[in-house]
mmCIF file of C-alpha atoms and ligand atoms in Angstrom:
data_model
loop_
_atom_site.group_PDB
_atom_site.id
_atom_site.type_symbol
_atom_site.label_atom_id
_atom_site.label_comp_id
_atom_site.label_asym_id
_atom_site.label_seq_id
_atom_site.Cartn_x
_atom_site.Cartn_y
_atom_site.Cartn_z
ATOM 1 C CA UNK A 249 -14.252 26.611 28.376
ATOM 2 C CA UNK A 250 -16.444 25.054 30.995
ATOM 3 C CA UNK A 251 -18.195 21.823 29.396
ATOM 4 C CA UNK A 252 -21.058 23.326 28.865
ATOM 5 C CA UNK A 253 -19.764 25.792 26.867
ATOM 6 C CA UNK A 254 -18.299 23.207 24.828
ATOM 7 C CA UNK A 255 -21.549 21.802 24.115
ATOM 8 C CA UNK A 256 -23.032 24.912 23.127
ATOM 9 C CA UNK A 257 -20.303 25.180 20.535
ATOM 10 C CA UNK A 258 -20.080 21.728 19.309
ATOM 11 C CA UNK A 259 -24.432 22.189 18.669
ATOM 12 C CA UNK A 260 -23.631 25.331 16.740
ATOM 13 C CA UNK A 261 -20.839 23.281 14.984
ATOM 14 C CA UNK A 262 -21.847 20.101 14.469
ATOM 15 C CA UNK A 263 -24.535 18.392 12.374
ATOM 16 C CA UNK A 264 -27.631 17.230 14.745
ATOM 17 C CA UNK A 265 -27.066 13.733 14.010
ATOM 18 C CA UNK A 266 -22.745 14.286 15.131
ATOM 19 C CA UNK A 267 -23.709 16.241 18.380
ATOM 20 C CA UNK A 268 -25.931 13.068 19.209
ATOM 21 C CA UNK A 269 -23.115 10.625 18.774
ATOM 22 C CA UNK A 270 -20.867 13.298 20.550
ATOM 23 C CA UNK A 271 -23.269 13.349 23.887
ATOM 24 C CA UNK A 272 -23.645 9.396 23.563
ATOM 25 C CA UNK A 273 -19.936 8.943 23.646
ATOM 26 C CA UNK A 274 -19.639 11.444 26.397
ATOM 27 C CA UNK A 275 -21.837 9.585 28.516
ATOM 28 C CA UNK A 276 -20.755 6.001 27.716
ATOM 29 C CA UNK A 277 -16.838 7.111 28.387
ATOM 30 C CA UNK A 278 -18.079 8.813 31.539
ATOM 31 C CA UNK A 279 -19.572 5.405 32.680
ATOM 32 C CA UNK A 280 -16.390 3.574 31.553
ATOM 33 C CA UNK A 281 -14.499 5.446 33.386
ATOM 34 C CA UNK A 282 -16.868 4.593 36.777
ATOM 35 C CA UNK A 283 -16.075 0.946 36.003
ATOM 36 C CA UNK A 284 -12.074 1.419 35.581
ATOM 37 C CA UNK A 285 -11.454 4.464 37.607
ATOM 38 C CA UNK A 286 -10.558 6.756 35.120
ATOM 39 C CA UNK A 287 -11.159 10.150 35.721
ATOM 40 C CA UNK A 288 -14.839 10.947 34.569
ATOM 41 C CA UNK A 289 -14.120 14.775 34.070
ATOM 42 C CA UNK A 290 -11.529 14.006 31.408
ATOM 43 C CA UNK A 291 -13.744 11.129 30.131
ATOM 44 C CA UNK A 292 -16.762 13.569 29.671
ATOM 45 C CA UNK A 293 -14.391 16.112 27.692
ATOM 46 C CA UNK A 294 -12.357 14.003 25.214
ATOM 47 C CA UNK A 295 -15.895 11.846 24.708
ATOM 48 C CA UNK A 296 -17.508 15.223 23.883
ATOM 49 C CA UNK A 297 -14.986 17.077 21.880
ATOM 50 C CA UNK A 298 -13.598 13.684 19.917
ATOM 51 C CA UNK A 299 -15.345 14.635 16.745
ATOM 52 C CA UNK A 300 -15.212 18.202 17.172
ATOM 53 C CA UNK A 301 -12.823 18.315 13.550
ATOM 54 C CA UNK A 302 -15.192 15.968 11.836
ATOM 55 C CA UNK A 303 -17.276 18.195 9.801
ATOM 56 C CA UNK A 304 -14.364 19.996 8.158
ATOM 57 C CA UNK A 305 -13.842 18.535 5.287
ATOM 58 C CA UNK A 306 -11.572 18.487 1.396
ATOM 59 C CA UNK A 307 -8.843 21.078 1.448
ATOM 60 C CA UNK A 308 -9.727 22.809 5.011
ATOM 61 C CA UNK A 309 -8.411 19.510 6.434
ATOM 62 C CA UNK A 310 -5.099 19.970 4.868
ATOM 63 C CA UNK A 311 -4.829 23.817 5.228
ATOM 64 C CA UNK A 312 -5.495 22.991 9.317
ATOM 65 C CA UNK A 313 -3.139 20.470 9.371
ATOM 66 C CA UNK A 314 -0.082 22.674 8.059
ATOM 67 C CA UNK A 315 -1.397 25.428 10.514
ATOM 68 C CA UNK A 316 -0.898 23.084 13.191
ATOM 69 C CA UNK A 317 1.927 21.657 12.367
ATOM 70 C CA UNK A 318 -0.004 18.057 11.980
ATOM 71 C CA UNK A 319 2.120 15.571 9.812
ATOM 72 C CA UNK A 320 0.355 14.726 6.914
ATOM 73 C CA UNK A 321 2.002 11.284 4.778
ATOM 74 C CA UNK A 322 0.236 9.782 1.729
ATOM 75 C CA UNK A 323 -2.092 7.419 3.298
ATOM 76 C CA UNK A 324 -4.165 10.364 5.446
ATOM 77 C CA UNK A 325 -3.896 12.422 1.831
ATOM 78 C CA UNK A 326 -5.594 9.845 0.265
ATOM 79 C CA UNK A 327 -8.127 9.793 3.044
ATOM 80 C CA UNK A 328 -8.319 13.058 5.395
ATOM 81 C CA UNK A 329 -10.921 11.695 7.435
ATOM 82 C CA UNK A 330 -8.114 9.613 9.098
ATOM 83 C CA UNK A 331 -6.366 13.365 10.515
ATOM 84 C CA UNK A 332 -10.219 14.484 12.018
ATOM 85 C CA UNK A 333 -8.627 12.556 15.340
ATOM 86 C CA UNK A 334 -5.135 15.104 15.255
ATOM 87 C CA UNK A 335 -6.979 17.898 14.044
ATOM 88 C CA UNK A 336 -9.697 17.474 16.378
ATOM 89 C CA UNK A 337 -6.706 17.261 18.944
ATOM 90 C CA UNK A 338 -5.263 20.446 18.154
ATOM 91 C CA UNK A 339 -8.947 22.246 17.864
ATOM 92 C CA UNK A 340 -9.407 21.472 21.344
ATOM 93 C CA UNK A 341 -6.170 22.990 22.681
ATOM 94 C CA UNK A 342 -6.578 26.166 20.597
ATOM 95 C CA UNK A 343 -10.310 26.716 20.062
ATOM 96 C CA UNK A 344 -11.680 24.884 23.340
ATOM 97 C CA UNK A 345 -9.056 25.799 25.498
ATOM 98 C CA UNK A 346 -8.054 22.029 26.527
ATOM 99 C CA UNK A 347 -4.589 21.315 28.800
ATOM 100 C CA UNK A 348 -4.829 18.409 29.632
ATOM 101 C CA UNK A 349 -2.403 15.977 27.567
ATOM 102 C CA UNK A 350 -4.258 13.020 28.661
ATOM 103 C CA UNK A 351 -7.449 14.256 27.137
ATOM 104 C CA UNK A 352 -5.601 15.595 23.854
ATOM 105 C CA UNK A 353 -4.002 12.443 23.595
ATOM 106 C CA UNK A 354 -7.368 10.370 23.800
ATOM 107 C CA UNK A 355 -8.781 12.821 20.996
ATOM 108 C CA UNK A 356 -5.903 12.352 18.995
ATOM 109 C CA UNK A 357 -5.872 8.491 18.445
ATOM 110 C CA UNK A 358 -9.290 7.749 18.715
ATOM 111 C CA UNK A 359 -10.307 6.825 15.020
ATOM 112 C CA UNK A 360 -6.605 4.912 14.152
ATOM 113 C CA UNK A 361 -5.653 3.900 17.621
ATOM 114 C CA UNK A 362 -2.047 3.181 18.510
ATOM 115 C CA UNK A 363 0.256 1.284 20.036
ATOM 116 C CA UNK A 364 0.303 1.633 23.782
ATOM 117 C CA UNK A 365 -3.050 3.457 24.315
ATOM 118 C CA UNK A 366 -3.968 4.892 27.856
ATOM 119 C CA UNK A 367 -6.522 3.853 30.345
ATOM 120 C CA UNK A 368 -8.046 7.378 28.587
ATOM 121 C CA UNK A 369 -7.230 6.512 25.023
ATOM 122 C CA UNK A 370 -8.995 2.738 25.457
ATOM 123 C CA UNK A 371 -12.193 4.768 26.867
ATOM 124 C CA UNK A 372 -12.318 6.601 24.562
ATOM 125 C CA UNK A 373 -12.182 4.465 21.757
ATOM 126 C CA UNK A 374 -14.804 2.040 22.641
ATOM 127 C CA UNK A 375 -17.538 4.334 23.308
ATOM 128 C CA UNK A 376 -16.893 5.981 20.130
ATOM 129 C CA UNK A 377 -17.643 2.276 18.887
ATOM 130 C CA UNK A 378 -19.969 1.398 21.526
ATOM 131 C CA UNK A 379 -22.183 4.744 22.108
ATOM 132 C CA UNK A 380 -26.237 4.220 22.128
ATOM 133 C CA UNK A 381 -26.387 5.764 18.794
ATOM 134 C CA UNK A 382 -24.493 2.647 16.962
ATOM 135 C CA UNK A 383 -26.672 0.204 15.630
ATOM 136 C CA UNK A 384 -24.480 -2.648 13.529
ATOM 137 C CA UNK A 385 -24.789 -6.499 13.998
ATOM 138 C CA UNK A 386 -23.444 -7.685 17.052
ATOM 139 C CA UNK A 387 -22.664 -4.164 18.709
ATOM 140 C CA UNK A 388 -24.796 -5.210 22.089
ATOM 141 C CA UNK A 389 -22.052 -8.272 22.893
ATOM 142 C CA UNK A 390 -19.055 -5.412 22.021
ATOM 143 C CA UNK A 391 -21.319 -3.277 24.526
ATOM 144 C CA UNK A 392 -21.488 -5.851 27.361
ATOM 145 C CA UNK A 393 -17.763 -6.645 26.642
ATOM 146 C CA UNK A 394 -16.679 -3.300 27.087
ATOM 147 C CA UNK A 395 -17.875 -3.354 30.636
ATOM 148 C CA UNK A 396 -15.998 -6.655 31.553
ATOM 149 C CA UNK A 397 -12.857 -6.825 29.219
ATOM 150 C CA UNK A 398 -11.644 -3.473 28.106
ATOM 151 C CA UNK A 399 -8.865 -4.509 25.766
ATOM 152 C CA UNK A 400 -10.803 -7.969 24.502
ATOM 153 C CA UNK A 401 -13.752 -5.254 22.898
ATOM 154 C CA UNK A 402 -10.865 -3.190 21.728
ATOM 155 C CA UNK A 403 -9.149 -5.779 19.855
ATOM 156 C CA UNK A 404 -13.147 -6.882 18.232
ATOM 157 C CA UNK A 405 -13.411 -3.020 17.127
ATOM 158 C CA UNK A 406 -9.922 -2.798 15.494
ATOM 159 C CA UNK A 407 -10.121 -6.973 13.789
ATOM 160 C CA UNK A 408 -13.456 -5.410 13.119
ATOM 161 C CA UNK A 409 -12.194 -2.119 11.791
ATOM 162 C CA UNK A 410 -9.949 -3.788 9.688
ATOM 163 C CA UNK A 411 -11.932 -6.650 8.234
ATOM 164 C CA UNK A 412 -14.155 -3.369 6.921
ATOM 165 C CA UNK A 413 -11.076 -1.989 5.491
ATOM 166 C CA UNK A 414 -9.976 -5.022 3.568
ATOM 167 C CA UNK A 415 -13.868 -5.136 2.382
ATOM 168 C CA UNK A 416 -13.279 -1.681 0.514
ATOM 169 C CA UNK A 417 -10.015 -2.132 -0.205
ATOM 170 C CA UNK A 418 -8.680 1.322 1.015
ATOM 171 C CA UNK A 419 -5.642 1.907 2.585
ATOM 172 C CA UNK A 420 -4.996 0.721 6.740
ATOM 173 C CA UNK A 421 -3.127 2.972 9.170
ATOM 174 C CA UNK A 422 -0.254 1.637 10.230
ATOM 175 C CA UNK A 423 -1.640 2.648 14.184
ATOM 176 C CA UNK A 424 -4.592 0.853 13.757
ATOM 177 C CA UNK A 425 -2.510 -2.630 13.168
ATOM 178 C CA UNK A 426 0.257 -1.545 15.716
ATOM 179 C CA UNK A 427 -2.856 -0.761 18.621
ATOM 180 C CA UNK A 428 -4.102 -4.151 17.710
ATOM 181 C CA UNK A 429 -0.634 -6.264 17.499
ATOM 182 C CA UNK A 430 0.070 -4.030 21.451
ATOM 183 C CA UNK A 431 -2.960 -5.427 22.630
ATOM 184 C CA UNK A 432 -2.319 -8.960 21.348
ATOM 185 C CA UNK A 433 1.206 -8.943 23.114
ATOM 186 C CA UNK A 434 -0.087 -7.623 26.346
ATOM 187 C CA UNK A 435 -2.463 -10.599 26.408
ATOM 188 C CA UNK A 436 -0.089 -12.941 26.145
ATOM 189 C CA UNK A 437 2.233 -11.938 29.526
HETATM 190 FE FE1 FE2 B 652 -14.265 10.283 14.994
HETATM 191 FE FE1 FE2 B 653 -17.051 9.560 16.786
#
């Protein structure tokens, strides 16, 4: 599928308000990847299709997951939303006709993270955080950051990320703390 043809599909399956956030993290990872020399083709593609799983929702989740052959443990039971990033991985091999493991990768870990994340991955995760659409306190310094220190607006997202967690008192991905403790131990060479 060319990318257009992507976003044709992703309009038809998306809500409104999803394909927005889809286009705005398509263009922010294609200009993150001008500032760190990542490729901007498989920017534009993992920033468009990163959500492409997101509207499926309750038992479809799980029923996808076994076709796929997605592991599913008791912490993304309790809360499927967590597998939208594997799910949306797999979607875009079989439905959108993606190769590229780089890209599939980036889709894959971009709500969690993980430990050891690509130049791709990193993209991809910020402007998912960072995109024009996101309006929370302090999201313009996390913006500016992004541009200047990849992995210091990284590690605000996931303390960020986790801080909310601890708020509602839900359950933490074990990639989401071993992304952030990676990033900490990297800083520190
Ligand atoms: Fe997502
Ligand atoms: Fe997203």
């Amino acid at each position: 599928m060319t990318l257009e043809e992507m976003k044709k599909q992703l309009e038809e399956t998306l809500s409104p308000k999803r394909f927005k956030h889809s286009i705005g993290v398509m263009d922010t990872a294609v200009k993150l990847a001008e500032k760190y020399g990542e490729d901007r083709g498989k920017a534009a593609i993992a920033g468009i299709l990163h959500d492409c799983a997101r509207n499926i929702e309750g038992q479809e989740v799980l029923e996808l997951c076994g076709r796929y052959g997605i592991e599913v443990n008791y912490i993304t039971n309790l809360q499927p939303q967590l597998l939208h990033g594997p799910l949306g991985a797999a979607l875009a091999r079989d439905v959108y006709g993606v190769e590229d493991e780089d890209v599939i990768r980036a889709i894959a870990c971009h709500t969690t993270g993980r430990e050891d994340m690509t130049l791709l991955d990193k993209i991809v995760f910020i402007a998912d955080y960072i995109e024009p659409g996101r309006k929370f306190h302090g999201v313009d310094k996390v913006r500016d950051l992004a541009y200047k220190d990849l992995d210091k607006a990284i590690l605000i997202s996931l303390d960020n990320t986790i801080k909310h967690i601890l708020d509602k008192g839900v359950l933490i991905h074990p990639d989401t703390i071993n992304a952030r403790n990676f990033i900490i131990k990297e800083s520190m060479k």
